[in-house]
mmCIF file of C-alpha atoms and ligand atoms in Angstrom:
data_model
loop_
_atom_site.group_PDB
_atom_site.id
_atom_site.type_symbol
_atom_site.label_atom_id
_atom_site.label_comp_id
_atom_site.label_asym_id
_atom_site.label_seq_id
_atom_site.Cartn_x
_atom_site.Cartn_y
_atom_site.Cartn_z
ATOM 1 C CA MET A 28 0.918 -9.545 -35.559
ATOM 2 C CA THR A 29 3.790 -11.517 -34.628
ATOM 3 C CA THR A 30 3.689 -14.741 -32.443
ATOM 4 C CA LEU A 31 4.952 -12.912 -29.330
ATOM 5 C CA ASP A 32 2.275 -10.270 -29.888
ATOM 6 C CA GLN A 33 -0.120 -12.821 -30.276
ATOM 7 C CA LEU A 34 1.289 -14.807 -27.102
ATOM 8 C CA PHE A 35 1.097 -11.386 -25.185
ATOM 9 C CA GLU A 36 -2.415 -10.285 -26.281
ATOM 10 C CA THR A 37 -3.688 -13.678 -25.447
ATOM 11 C CA ALA A 38 -1.790 -13.690 -21.898
ATOM 12 C CA LYS A 39 -3.585 -10.094 -21.154
ATOM 13 C CA SER A 40 -6.927 -11.458 -22.413
ATOM 14 C CA ALA A 41 -6.808 -14.394 -19.738
ATOM 15 C CA ARG A 42 -5.752 -12.366 -17.193
ATOM 16 C CA GLU A 43 -9.112 -10.661 -17.495
ATOM 17 C CA ARG A 44 -10.865 -13.685 -16.805
ATOM 18 C CA ALA A 45 -8.537 -14.454 -13.747
ATOM 19 C CA TYR A 46 -10.759 -15.414 -10.475
ATOM 20 C CA ALA A 47 -8.818 -13.327 -7.941
ATOM 21 C CA PRO A 48 -10.975 -12.121 -5.362
ATOM 22 C CA TYR A 49 -9.043 -12.318 -2.400
ATOM 23 C CA SER A 50 -5.511 -11.211 -3.499
ATOM 24 C CA ASP A 51 -7.220 -9.268 -6.568
ATOM 25 C CA PHE A 52 -3.769 -9.938 -8.423
ATOM 26 C CA LYS A 53 -4.740 -11.379 -11.695
ATOM 27 C CA VAL A 54 -2.686 -13.017 -13.930
ATOM 28 C CA GLY A 55 -2.649 -14.492 -17.479
ATOM 29 C CA ALA A 56 -0.358 -16.764 -19.179
ATOM 30 C CA ALA A 57 0.000 -18.098 -23.036
ATOM 31 C CA ILE A 58 2.054 -20.941 -23.700
ATOM 32 C CA LEU A 59 3.035 -21.517 -27.627
ATOM 33 C CA THR A 60 3.306 -25.344 -27.782
ATOM 34 C CA LYS A 61 5.809 -27.281 -30.429
ATOM 35 C CA GLY A 62 2.651 -28.394 -32.401
ATOM 36 C CA GLY A 63 1.938 -24.632 -32.832
ATOM 37 C CA LYS A 64 -1.070 -24.267 -30.725
ATOM 38 C CA VAL A 65 -1.656 -21.304 -28.460
ATOM 39 C CA ILE A 66 -3.024 -22.045 -24.833
ATOM 40 C CA ALA A 67 -4.200 -19.794 -22.171
ATOM 41 C CA GLY A 68 -4.845 -19.954 -18.731
ATOM 42 C CA CYS A 69 -5.462 -17.723 -15.663
ATOM 43 C CA ASN A 70 -5.255 -17.564 -11.759
ATOM 44 C CA VAL A 71 -7.871 -19.427 -9.985
ATOM 45 C CA GLU A 72 -7.991 -18.493 -6.228
ATOM 46 C CA ASN A 73 -9.916 -20.234 -3.692
ATOM 47 C CA ALA A 74 -10.961 -19.346 0.051
ATOM 48 C CA ALA A 75 -8.461 -21.928 1.184
ATOM 49 C CA TYR A 76 -5.597 -20.279 -0.323
ATOM 50 C CA PRO A 77 -3.070 -23.089 -1.230
ATOM 51 C CA GLU A 78 -5.727 -24.624 -3.121
ATOM 52 C CA GLY A 79 -5.708 -21.975 -5.929
ATOM 53 C CA VAL A 80 -4.158 -22.395 -9.289
ATOM 54 C CA CYS A 81 -1.798 -20.183 -10.848
ATOM 55 C CA ALA A 82 -2.059 -18.999 -14.601
ATOM 56 C CA GLU A 83 0.643 -21.142 -15.797
ATOM 57 C CA GLY A 84 -0.613 -24.102 -14.239
ATOM 58 C CA GLY A 85 -3.741 -23.724 -15.497
ATOM 59 C CA ALA A 86 -2.416 -23.233 -18.963
ATOM 60 C CA ILE A 87 -0.411 -26.537 -18.900
ATOM 61 C CA SER A 88 -3.343 -28.287 -17.873
ATOM 62 C CA ALA A 89 -5.340 -26.851 -20.882
ATOM 63 C CA MET A 90 -2.213 -27.778 -22.967
ATOM 64 C CA ILE A 91 -2.260 -31.494 -21.525
ATOM 65 C CA LEU A 92 -6.068 -31.825 -22.527
ATOM 66 C CA ALA A 93 -5.281 -30.229 -26.032
ATOM 67 C CA GLY A 94 -2.851 -33.168 -26.478
ATOM 68 C CA GLU A 95 0.367 -31.168 -26.627
ATOM 69 C CA THR A 96 3.314 -31.942 -24.164
ATOM 70 C CA GLU A 97 6.006 -29.514 -25.320
ATOM 71 C CA ILE A 98 6.244 -25.944 -24.517
ATOM 72 C CA ALA A 99 8.054 -23.742 -27.140
ATOM 73 C CA GLU A 100 7.515 -20.154 -25.569
ATOM 74 C CA VAL A 101 5.694 -18.688 -22.752
ATOM 75 C CA VAL A 102 4.229 -15.224 -21.818
ATOM 76 C CA VAL A 103 2.918 -14.301 -18.270
ATOM 77 C CA VAL A 104 0.820 -11.137 -17.731
ATOM 78 C CA GLY A 105 0.442 -9.488 -14.395
ATOM 79 C CA ASP A 106 -0.157 -6.164 -13.117
ATOM 80 C CA ALA A 107 3.482 -5.672 -11.253
ATOM 81 C CA ALA A 108 6.959 -4.584 -12.078
ATOM 82 C CA LEU A 109 8.100 -8.390 -12.673
ATOM 83 C CA CYS A 110 5.340 -10.876 -12.470
ATOM 84 C CA THR A 111 7.565 -14.021 -13.107
ATOM 85 C CA PRO A 112 6.554 -17.452 -12.377
ATOM 86 C CA CYS A 113 6.098 -18.982 -8.575
ATOM 87 C CA GLY A 114 8.836 -21.368 -7.846
ATOM 88 C CA GLY A 115 6.109 -24.213 -8.312
ATOM 89 C CA CYS A 116 5.429 -22.797 -11.560
ATOM 90 C CA ARG A 117 8.956 -22.840 -12.702
ATOM 91 C CA GLN A 118 9.208 -26.673 -11.886
ATOM 92 C CA LYS A 119 5.894 -27.091 -13.620
ATOM 93 C CA LEU A 120 7.176 -25.506 -16.791
ATOM 94 C CA LYS A 121 10.539 -27.465 -16.579
ATOM 95 C CA GLU A 122 8.364 -30.567 -16.868
ATOM 96 C CA PHE A 123 7.313 -29.841 -20.292
ATOM 97 C CA ALA A 124 10.050 -27.142 -21.642
ATOM 98 C CA ASP A 125 13.608 -27.647 -22.181
ATOM 99 C CA GLY A 126 16.041 -25.325 -20.195
ATOM 100 C CA THR A 127 16.356 -22.879 -23.421
ATOM 101 C CA VAL A 128 12.480 -22.237 -23.604
ATOM 102 C CA LYS A 129 11.805 -18.580 -23.294
ATOM 103 C CA VAL A 130 9.591 -17.212 -20.637
ATOM 104 C CA HIS A 131 8.604 -13.662 -21.412
ATOM 105 C CA VAL A 132 7.487 -11.575 -18.590
ATOM 106 C CA ALA A 133 4.884 -8.789 -18.961
ATOM 107 C CA ASP A 134 3.045 -6.221 -17.189
ATOM 108 C CA LEU A 135 -0.504 -4.590 -18.970
ATOM 109 C CA PHE A 136 1.541 -2.504 -21.304
ATOM 110 C CA GLY A 137 3.980 -5.218 -23.216
ATOM 111 C CA ILE A 138 6.937 -7.618 -22.050
ATOM 112 C CA ARG A 139 9.230 -6.183 -19.563
ATOM 113 C CA ARG A 140 11.969 -9.147 -19.317
ATOM 114 C CA THR A 141 12.651 -12.727 -21.019
ATOM 115 C CA PHE A 142 14.436 -15.496 -18.917
ATOM 116 C CA SER A 143 14.846 -19.089 -20.102
ATOM 117 C CA VAL A 144 13.446 -22.009 -18.086
ATOM 118 C CA ALA A 145 16.938 -22.643 -17.086
ATOM 119 C CA GLU A 146 17.579 -18.934 -15.821
ATOM 120 C CA LEU A 147 14.296 -19.185 -13.523
ATOM 121 C CA LEU A 148 14.786 -22.827 -12.355
ATOM 122 C CA PRO A 149 18.515 -23.714 -12.139
ATOM 123 C CA ALA A 150 19.102 -27.343 -10.400
ATOM 124 C CA GLY A 151 15.389 -28.078 -10.920
ATOM 125 C CA PHE A 152 14.293 -31.288 -9.675
ATOM 126 C CA GLU A 153 14.536 -34.314 -12.128
ATOM 127 C CA LEU A 154 13.390 -37.659 -11.221
ATOM 128 C CA LYS A 155 15.137 -39.329 -14.354
HETATM 129 ZN ZN1 ZN B 15 2.449 -20.508 -9.910
#
């Protein structure tokens, strides 16, 4: 199994654990860190809608907890034609990934498209 296959399977499994009773739109994400760890996240909705957390945001939180701060590659899995990260998550990914990092977007059957972080978020916000 390649690393990319492992990321896809990890994201797909994470998606199964998503808490999405309101939208019924489950998403899973898997991050490969530069340190070689594979870290998963799933979306967690809330009755107060904006308080929910996207799969990518959950994975980033878990990555930080695991002591990693650099993203090497990302896979996002959702049951949609093109489940790209939302605008907020693009900025969250940029915080920990350089513009060349690949973000693979998958449906339940496999990866459908691959973007770089810079393609997903041109002219992203930078404080420094
Ligand atoms: Zn998001």
